[in-house]
Amino acid sequence: MDSLHRYLVLLLFFTLTGCVHVTDIALPQTPSTARQPGVVEIVAKGMQFEAPAEVPAGWNTFRFFNDSAMVHFALLEKMPPGTGLIEQQEQVAPAFQEGMDLLNAGKQEAAMKAFGKLPAWFADVEFFGGAGLVSPGNVAETTVYLEPGTYLIECYVKTGGIFHSFNPSPALYGMVAEFTVVPNDSRRAPPKADWTLSVSGVEGIRFEKPPMSGRQVVEVYFADQQVHENFVGHDVHLLRFAEDTDIASLVSWMDWRSPKGLDTPAPAEFVGGVNEMAAGSRAYLHLNLVPGRYAWIAEVPNAAGKKLLREFSIPSEQ
């Protein structure tokens, strides 16, 4: 089966089976009809984003509805001047997919050459967080500060070995959307945090107190940043364990370079997080948690060995 045929079969399957379930962890379950100041709503439908074309600069809360049958995230990328969706889809997405295909075929050296086709401007893309991994039917809210410019929303989770951000059909785009951040005079303040979580490539994931049951706002602080073996910086995602969740499989799944890495279905129930940001950056994660067993994890190879996996539990009596 060629790549295009495989992609179309998968897309048809997910469209026909795209019924959405609602978990007890989710926030508001449907997009609102009236826009709220400071709230930007993004909806994942199948392998496409629905998002506004313009967003005001400053602090914005991105409310991400996963109205699809597969796990997604919404990475926010500030593009270098003169680049946008077209350049990303024509010059970046194909290089990553070619490299991934070669990795799946066991051709490491050829894969590195494919990744070497990435344009020079790709090194100047800035990452501004955005909603982390979110399972089907869940809603995630993440508050970040955006500067004026051209941005992309991207999901590079895979299905059948194909990145969602890549579409084998040259006539169609992958799971990437462009929006413009326009200057804004409003001086909106960030939300008040209930506690702080720190993410570091040196010290790992640290938090001052265990998460609690119910609604809470977590300040996520990026103490440092570095490029890991999978060519991305560290981030943080929150998951709730299922009965059959296996830690080793979970850690392996968080490395997109492996054939099954970041490939649907996910090995756990993901409820959000904060994607990669520069050192010193802060974002705010809005949670509504119920009792259960959870973990924070970064999308890096060997997350456990790097202290970028932290488990915790919320007892029923809390």
Short mmCIF file of C-alpha atoms in Angstrom, two decimals:
data_model
loop_
_atom_site.label_atom_id
_atom_site.label_comp_id
_atom_site.label_asym_id
_atom_site.label_seq_id
_atom_site.Cartn_x
_atom_site.Cartn_y
_atom_site.Cartn_z
CA MET A 1 0.00 0.00 0.00
CA ASP A 2 1.55 3.34 -1.00
CA SER A 3 1.75 6.24 1.48
CA LEU A 4 -1.12 8.22 -0.04
CA HIS A 5 -3.44 5.21 -0.07
CA ARG A 6 -2.51 4.39 3.52
CA TYR A 7 -3.11 7.98 4.61
CA LEU A 8 -6.52 8.19 2.92
CA VAL A 9 -7.62 4.88 4.42
CA LEU A 10 -6.61 6.06 7.88
CA LEU A 11 -8.31 9.42 7.40
CA LEU A 12 -11.54 7.74 6.28
CA PHE A 13 -11.40 5.38 9.25
CA PHE A 14 -10.95 8.17 11.77
CA THR A 15 -13.69 10.24 10.14
CA LEU A 16 -16.19 7.38 10.30
CA THR A 17 -15.24 6.40 13.84
CA GLY A 18 -14.78 9.92 15.17
CA CYS A 19 -17.29 9.67 18.03
CA VAL A 20 -16.03 11.71 20.98
CA HIS A 21 -16.16 10.63 24.59
CA VAL A 22 -16.03 12.98 27.57
CA THR A 23 -13.82 12.22 30.54
CA ASP A 24 -14.25 13.46 34.07
CA ILE A 25 -11.00 15.42 33.74
CA ALA A 26 -12.14 17.71 30.97
CA LEU A 27 -12.87 21.41 31.23
CA PRO A 28 -15.66 23.02 29.11
CA GLN A 29 -16.76 20.39 26.62
CA THR A 30 -17.83 22.38 23.57
CA PRO A 31 -16.53 25.54 21.89
CA SER A 32 -18.43 28.65 22.92
CA THR A 33 -20.36 30.67 20.36
CA ALA A 34 -19.26 34.02 21.82
CA ARG A 35 -15.55 34.82 21.99
CA GLN A 36 -14.26 35.51 25.49
CA PRO A 37 -11.56 38.18 25.92
CA GLY A 38 -8.17 36.55 26.27
CA VAL A 39 -9.43 33.08 25.30
CA VAL A 40 -8.42 31.51 21.98
CA GLU A 41 -10.34 28.38 21.04
CA ILE A 42 -8.72 25.70 18.89
CA VAL A 43 -10.56 22.58 17.77
CA ALA A 44 -8.95 19.43 16.40
CA LYS A 45 -11.24 17.65 13.96
CA GLY A 46 -9.73 14.58 12.34
CA MET A 47 -6.31 15.77 11.21
CA GLN A 48 -7.13 19.47 10.92
CA PHE A 49 -7.12 22.47 13.26
CA GLU A 50 -9.93 25.00 13.43
CA ALA A 51 -8.49 28.25 14.81
CA PRO A 52 -8.89 32.03 14.44
CA ALA A 53 -6.83 33.86 11.83
CA GLU A 54 -5.80 36.60 14.29
CA VAL A 55 -4.90 36.61 17.98
CA PRO A 56 -4.07 39.71 20.08
CA ALA A 57 -0.56 39.97 21.48
CA GLY A 58 0.00 39.43 25.19
CA TRP A 59 -1.35 36.80 27.56
CA ASN A 60 -3.85 34.44 25.94
CA THR A 61 -5.49 31.27 27.20
CA PHE A 62 -5.58 28.64 24.47
CA ARG A 63 -8.55 26.33 24.98
CA PHE A 64 -7.90 23.20 22.92
CA PHE A 65 -10.83 20.88 22.18
CA ASN A 66 -9.80 17.46 20.85
CA ASP A 67 -12.94 16.66 18.87
CA SER A 68 -11.32 13.71 17.11
CA ALA A 69 -10.65 10.00 17.56
CA MET A 70 -6.91 10.26 18.20
CA VAL A 71 -4.47 12.02 20.52
CA HIS A 72 -3.21 15.46 19.42
CA PHE A 73 -1.25 18.45 20.73
CA ALA A 74 -1.16 22.09 19.63
CA LEU A 75 2.45 23.32 19.47
CA LEU A 76 2.78 27.09 18.95
CA GLU A 77 5.66 28.17 16.69
CA LYS A 78 6.70 31.76 15.92
CA MET A 79 8.00 31.78 12.37
CA PRO A 80 10.98 33.76 11.05
CA PRO A 81 10.10 36.77 8.85
CA GLY A 82 9.01 35.76 5.36
CA THR A 83 7.99 32.22 6.31
CA GLY A 84 4.69 30.64 7.23
CA LEU A 85 2.43 27.72 6.52
CA ILE A 86 3.42 27.27 2.87
CA GLU A 87 7.16 27.21 3.60
CA GLN A 88 6.65 24.81 6.51
CA GLN A 89 4.60 22.41 4.42
CA GLU A 90 6.89 22.55 1.38
CA GLN A 91 10.30 22.56 3.08
CA VAL A 92 9.99 21.18 6.62
CA ALA A 93 7.23 18.58 6.79
CA PRO A 94 8.50 16.56 3.78
CA ALA A 95 12.05 16.43 5.17
CA PHE A 96 10.85 15.08 8.52
CA GLN A 97 8.57 12.51 6.87
CA GLU A 98 11.32 11.31 4.53
CA GLY A 99 13.64 10.93 7.50
CA MET A 100 10.96 9.09 9.49
CA ASP A 101 10.32 6.68 6.63
CA LEU A 102 14.03 5.90 6.47
CA LEU A 103 14.25 5.41 10.24
CA ASN A 104 11.35 2.97 10.03
CA ALA A 105 13.28 1.12 7.33
CA GLY A 106 16.35 0.91 9.58
CA LYS A 107 18.40 3.29 7.43
CA GLN A 108 19.86 5.60 10.07
CA GLU A 109 22.55 7.25 7.94
CA ALA A 110 20.15 7.99 5.09
CA ALA A 111 17.64 9.36 7.60
CA MET A 112 20.19 11.85 8.93
CA LYS A 113 20.83 13.03 5.37
CA ALA A 114 17.10 13.54 4.90
CA PHE A 115 16.89 15.63 8.06
CA GLY A 116 19.81 17.61 6.67
CA LYS A 117 17.47 18.89 3.96
CA LEU A 118 15.73 21.11 6.50
CA PRO A 119 16.01 24.78 5.46
CA ALA A 120 18.43 27.07 7.28
CA TRP A 121 15.57 29.26 8.52
CA PHE A 122 14.13 26.34 10.50
CA ALA A 123 16.77 26.99 13.18
CA ASP A 124 15.17 30.40 13.79
CA VAL A 125 11.70 29.06 14.62
CA GLU A 126 10.77 30.02 18.21
CA PHE A 127 8.57 27.76 20.33
CA PHE A 128 5.93 29.36 22.53
CA GLY A 129 4.38 26.34 24.21
CA GLY A 130 0.75 25.57 23.51
CA ALA A 131 -1.44 22.70 24.70
CA GLY A 132 0.38 19.43 25.29
CA LEU A 133 -0.90 15.96 24.42
CA VAL A 134 -4.68 15.68 24.73
CA SER A 135 -6.61 12.43 24.32
CA PRO A 136 -9.85 12.20 22.30
CA GLY A 137 -12.78 14.05 23.86
CA ASN A 138 -10.65 15.98 26.34
CA VAL A 139 -10.16 19.74 26.61
CA ALA A 140 -6.93 21.46 27.70
CA GLU A 141 -6.30 25.08 28.68
CA THR A 142 -2.86 26.67 28.59
CA THR A 143 -2.06 30.37 29.05
CA VAL A 144 0.99 31.76 27.24
CA TYR A 145 2.42 35.16 26.31
CA LEU A 146 2.67 35.84 22.57
CA GLU A 147 4.59 38.54 20.75
CA PRO A 148 3.38 40.00 17.43
CA GLY A 149 4.25 37.92 14.38
CA THR A 150 3.30 34.95 12.23
CA TYR A 151 2.64 31.71 14.10
CA LEU A 152 1.82 28.11 13.30
CA ILE A 153 -0.14 25.56 15.30
CA GLU A 154 1.32 22.11 14.65
CA CYS A 155 0.63 18.53 15.67
CA TYR A 156 3.28 15.99 14.66
CA VAL A 157 1.80 12.96 16.39
CA LYS A 158 1.86 10.03 13.95
CA THR A 159 -0.72 7.58 12.64
CA GLY A 160 0.56 4.58 10.73
CA GLY A 161 4.05 6.09 10.69
CA ILE A 162 2.89 9.33 9.05
CA PHE A 163 3.21 12.63 10.91
CA HIS A 164 -0.12 14.43 11.24
CA SER A 165 1.71 17.59 10.12
CA PHE A 166 2.56 15.94 6.78
CA ASN A 167 0.02 15.12 4.09
CA PRO A 168 1.15 12.72 1.34
CA SER A 169 -1.19 14.48 -1.08
CA PRO A 170 0.54 17.55 -2.56
CA ALA A 171 -2.87 19.21 -2.89
CA LEU A 172 -3.59 19.10 0.85
CA TYR A 173 -1.89 20.48 3.95
CA GLY A 174 -1.10 18.48 7.04
CA MET A 175 -2.21 19.26 10.61
CA VAL A 176 -0.76 22.76 10.68
CA ALA A 177 -2.62 26.08 10.85
CA GLU A 178 -1.32 29.64 10.53
CA PHE A 179 -2.42 32.67 12.52
CA THR A 180 -1.18 36.21 13.03
CA VAL A 181 -0.54 37.78 16.42
CA VAL A 182 -1.40 41.46 16.14
CA PRO A 183 -0.27 44.31 18.45
CA ASN A 184 -2.60 44.88 21.37
CA ASP A 185 -2.76 47.65 23.99
CA SER A 186 -4.57 45.61 26.64
CA ARG A 187 -2.33 44.77 29.56
CA ARG A 188 -3.87 41.50 30.55
CA ALA A 189 -2.08 39.86 33.46
CA PRO A 190 -1.29 36.15 33.67
CA PRO A 191 -3.56 34.03 35.87
CA LYS A 192 -2.76 33.56 39.54
CA ALA A 193 -1.05 30.21 40.04
CA ASP A 194 -1.82 27.79 42.85
CA TRP A 195 1.61 26.18 42.62
CA THR A 196 4.68 25.98 40.36
CA LEU A 197 6.21 23.14 38.35
CA SER A 198 9.76 23.50 37.02
CA VAL A 199 11.08 21.71 33.91
CA SER A 200 14.84 21.35 33.44
CA GLY A 201 17.14 19.22 31.32
CA VAL A 202 19.53 19.13 34.29
CA GLU A 203 17.24 18.78 37.31
CA GLY A 204 14.25 17.17 35.62
CA ILE A 205 10.64 17.86 36.58
CA ARG A 206 10.19 19.38 40.02
CA PHE A 207 7.13 20.71 41.83
CA GLU A 208 6.73 22.37 45.19
CA LYS A 209 3.68 20.38 46.29
CA PRO A 210 1.69 17.43 44.96
CA PRO A 211 -1.19 18.28 42.61
CA MET A 212 -4.60 18.19 44.25
CA SER A 213 -8.09 17.16 43.31
CA GLY A 214 -10.29 19.75 41.61
CA ARG A 215 -9.55 22.93 39.72
CA GLN A 216 -6.10 24.50 39.93
CA VAL A 217 -3.71 26.66 37.93
CA VAL A 218 -0.13 25.45 37.59
CA GLU A 219 2.69 27.82 36.68
CA VAL A 220 5.07 25.87 34.42
CA TYR A 221 8.58 27.33 34.50
CA PHE A 222 11.25 26.32 31.99
CA ALA A 223 14.42 26.60 34.06
CA ASP A 224 16.58 25.83 31.02
CA GLN A 225 16.29 24.41 27.54
CA GLN A 226 18.35 22.13 25.34
CA VAL A 227 18.00 20.12 22.15
CA HIS A 228 17.67 16.42 22.97
CA GLU A 229 18.56 13.39 20.84
CA ASN A 230 15.20 13.62 19.05
CA PHE A 231 16.00 17.18 17.87
CA VAL A 232 13.43 18.87 20.14
CA GLY A 233 13.60 20.65 23.47
CA HIS A 234 11.97 19.38 26.64
CA ASP A 235 8.35 20.08 27.45
CA VAL A 236 5.87 18.57 29.90
CA HIS A 237 2.70 16.52 29.46
CA LEU A 238 0.23 15.23 32.04
CA LEU A 239 -1.27 11.76 31.77
CA ARG A 240 -3.61 9.61 33.79
CA PHE A 241 -2.70 5.94 34.00
CA ALA A 242 -5.02 3.31 32.62
CA GLU A 243 -5.03 -0.18 34.12
CA ASP A 244 -2.84 -1.48 31.30
CA THR A 245 -0.41 1.47 31.08
CA ASP A 246 3.18 0.22 31.02
CA ILE A 247 5.91 2.65 32.09
CA ALA A 248 8.58 1.29 29.75
CA SER A 249 6.21 1.43 26.78
CA LEU A 250 5.17 4.96 27.74
CA VAL A 251 8.77 6.20 27.90
CA SER A 252 9.54 4.61 24.53
CA TRP A 253 6.38 6.10 23.01
CA MET A 254 7.51 9.62 23.90
CA ASP A 255 10.42 9.40 21.40
CA TRP A 256 9.06 10.09 17.90
CA ARG A 257 12.16 8.55 16.26
CA SER A 258 11.09 5.00 17.09
CA PRO A 259 8.63 3.30 14.69
CA LYS A 260 5.88 3.31 17.34
CA GLY A 261 6.93 6.58 18.96
CA LEU A 262 4.14 9.19 19.16
CA ASP A 263 2.05 6.88 16.97
CA THR A 264 -1.65 6.51 17.70
CA PRO A 265 -3.17 5.13 19.81
CA ALA A 266 -1.46 6.60 22.87
CA PRO A 267 -0.56 4.27 25.76
CA ALA A 268 -2.31 6.43 28.38
CA GLU A 269 -5.00 9.09 28.85
CA PHE A 270 -3.37 12.49 28.19
CA VAL A 271 -5.00 15.56 29.71
CA GLY A 272 -2.78 18.40 28.53
CA GLY A 273 0.54 20.00 29.27
CA VAL A 274 2.85 22.70 27.91
CA ASN A 275 4.88 22.23 24.75
CA GLU A 276 8.47 23.37 24.30
CA MET A 277 9.39 26.92 25.34
CA ALA A 278 12.63 28.90 25.66
CA ALA A 279 14.64 28.94 28.88
CA GLY A 280 13.14 31.34 31.41
CA SER A 281 9.65 31.14 29.90
CA ARG A 282 6.50 30.61 31.94
CA ALA A 283 3.12 29.22 30.98
CA TYR A 284 0.01 28.45 33.01
CA LEU A 285 -1.78 25.13 32.87
CA HIS A 286 -5.44 25.03 33.93
CA LEU A 287 -6.41 21.66 35.40
CA ASN A 288 -9.47 19.97 36.85
CA LEU A 289 -8.26 16.67 38.29
CA VAL A 290 -10.04 13.71 39.85
CA PRO A 291 -8.52 11.03 42.10
CA GLY A 292 -6.23 8.62 40.30
CA ARG A 293 -2.66 7.81 39.35
CA TYR A 294 -0.91 10.37 37.16
CA ALA A 295 2.49 11.29 35.74
CA TRP A 296 4.26 14.28 34.27
CA ILE A 297 6.48 13.33 31.34
CA ALA A 298 8.55 15.12 28.70
CA GLU A 299 8.68 14.24 25.01
CA VAL A 300 12.34 13.23 25.09
CA PRO A 301 14.25 9.94 24.82
CA ASN A 302 14.82 8.17 28.15
CA ALA A 303 12.58 10.55 30.08
CA ALA A 304 12.85 8.43 33.23
CA GLY A 305 16.65 8.47 33.18
CA LYS A 306 16.63 12.25 32.74
CA LYS A 307 14.26 12.75 35.69
CA LEU A 308 11.71 14.03 33.20
CA LEU A 309 9.12 11.51 34.37
CA ARG A 310 7.42 12.13 37.71
CA GLU A 311 4.56 10.00 38.97
CA PHE A 312 2.02 11.06 41.61
CA SER A 313 -1.37 10.01 42.89
CA ILE A 314 -4.45 11.88 44.07
CA PRO A 315 -6.21 9.85 46.77
CA SER A 316 -9.97 9.44 46.75
CA GLU A 317 -10.39 10.92 50.23
CA GLN A 318 -8.67 14.22 49.34
#
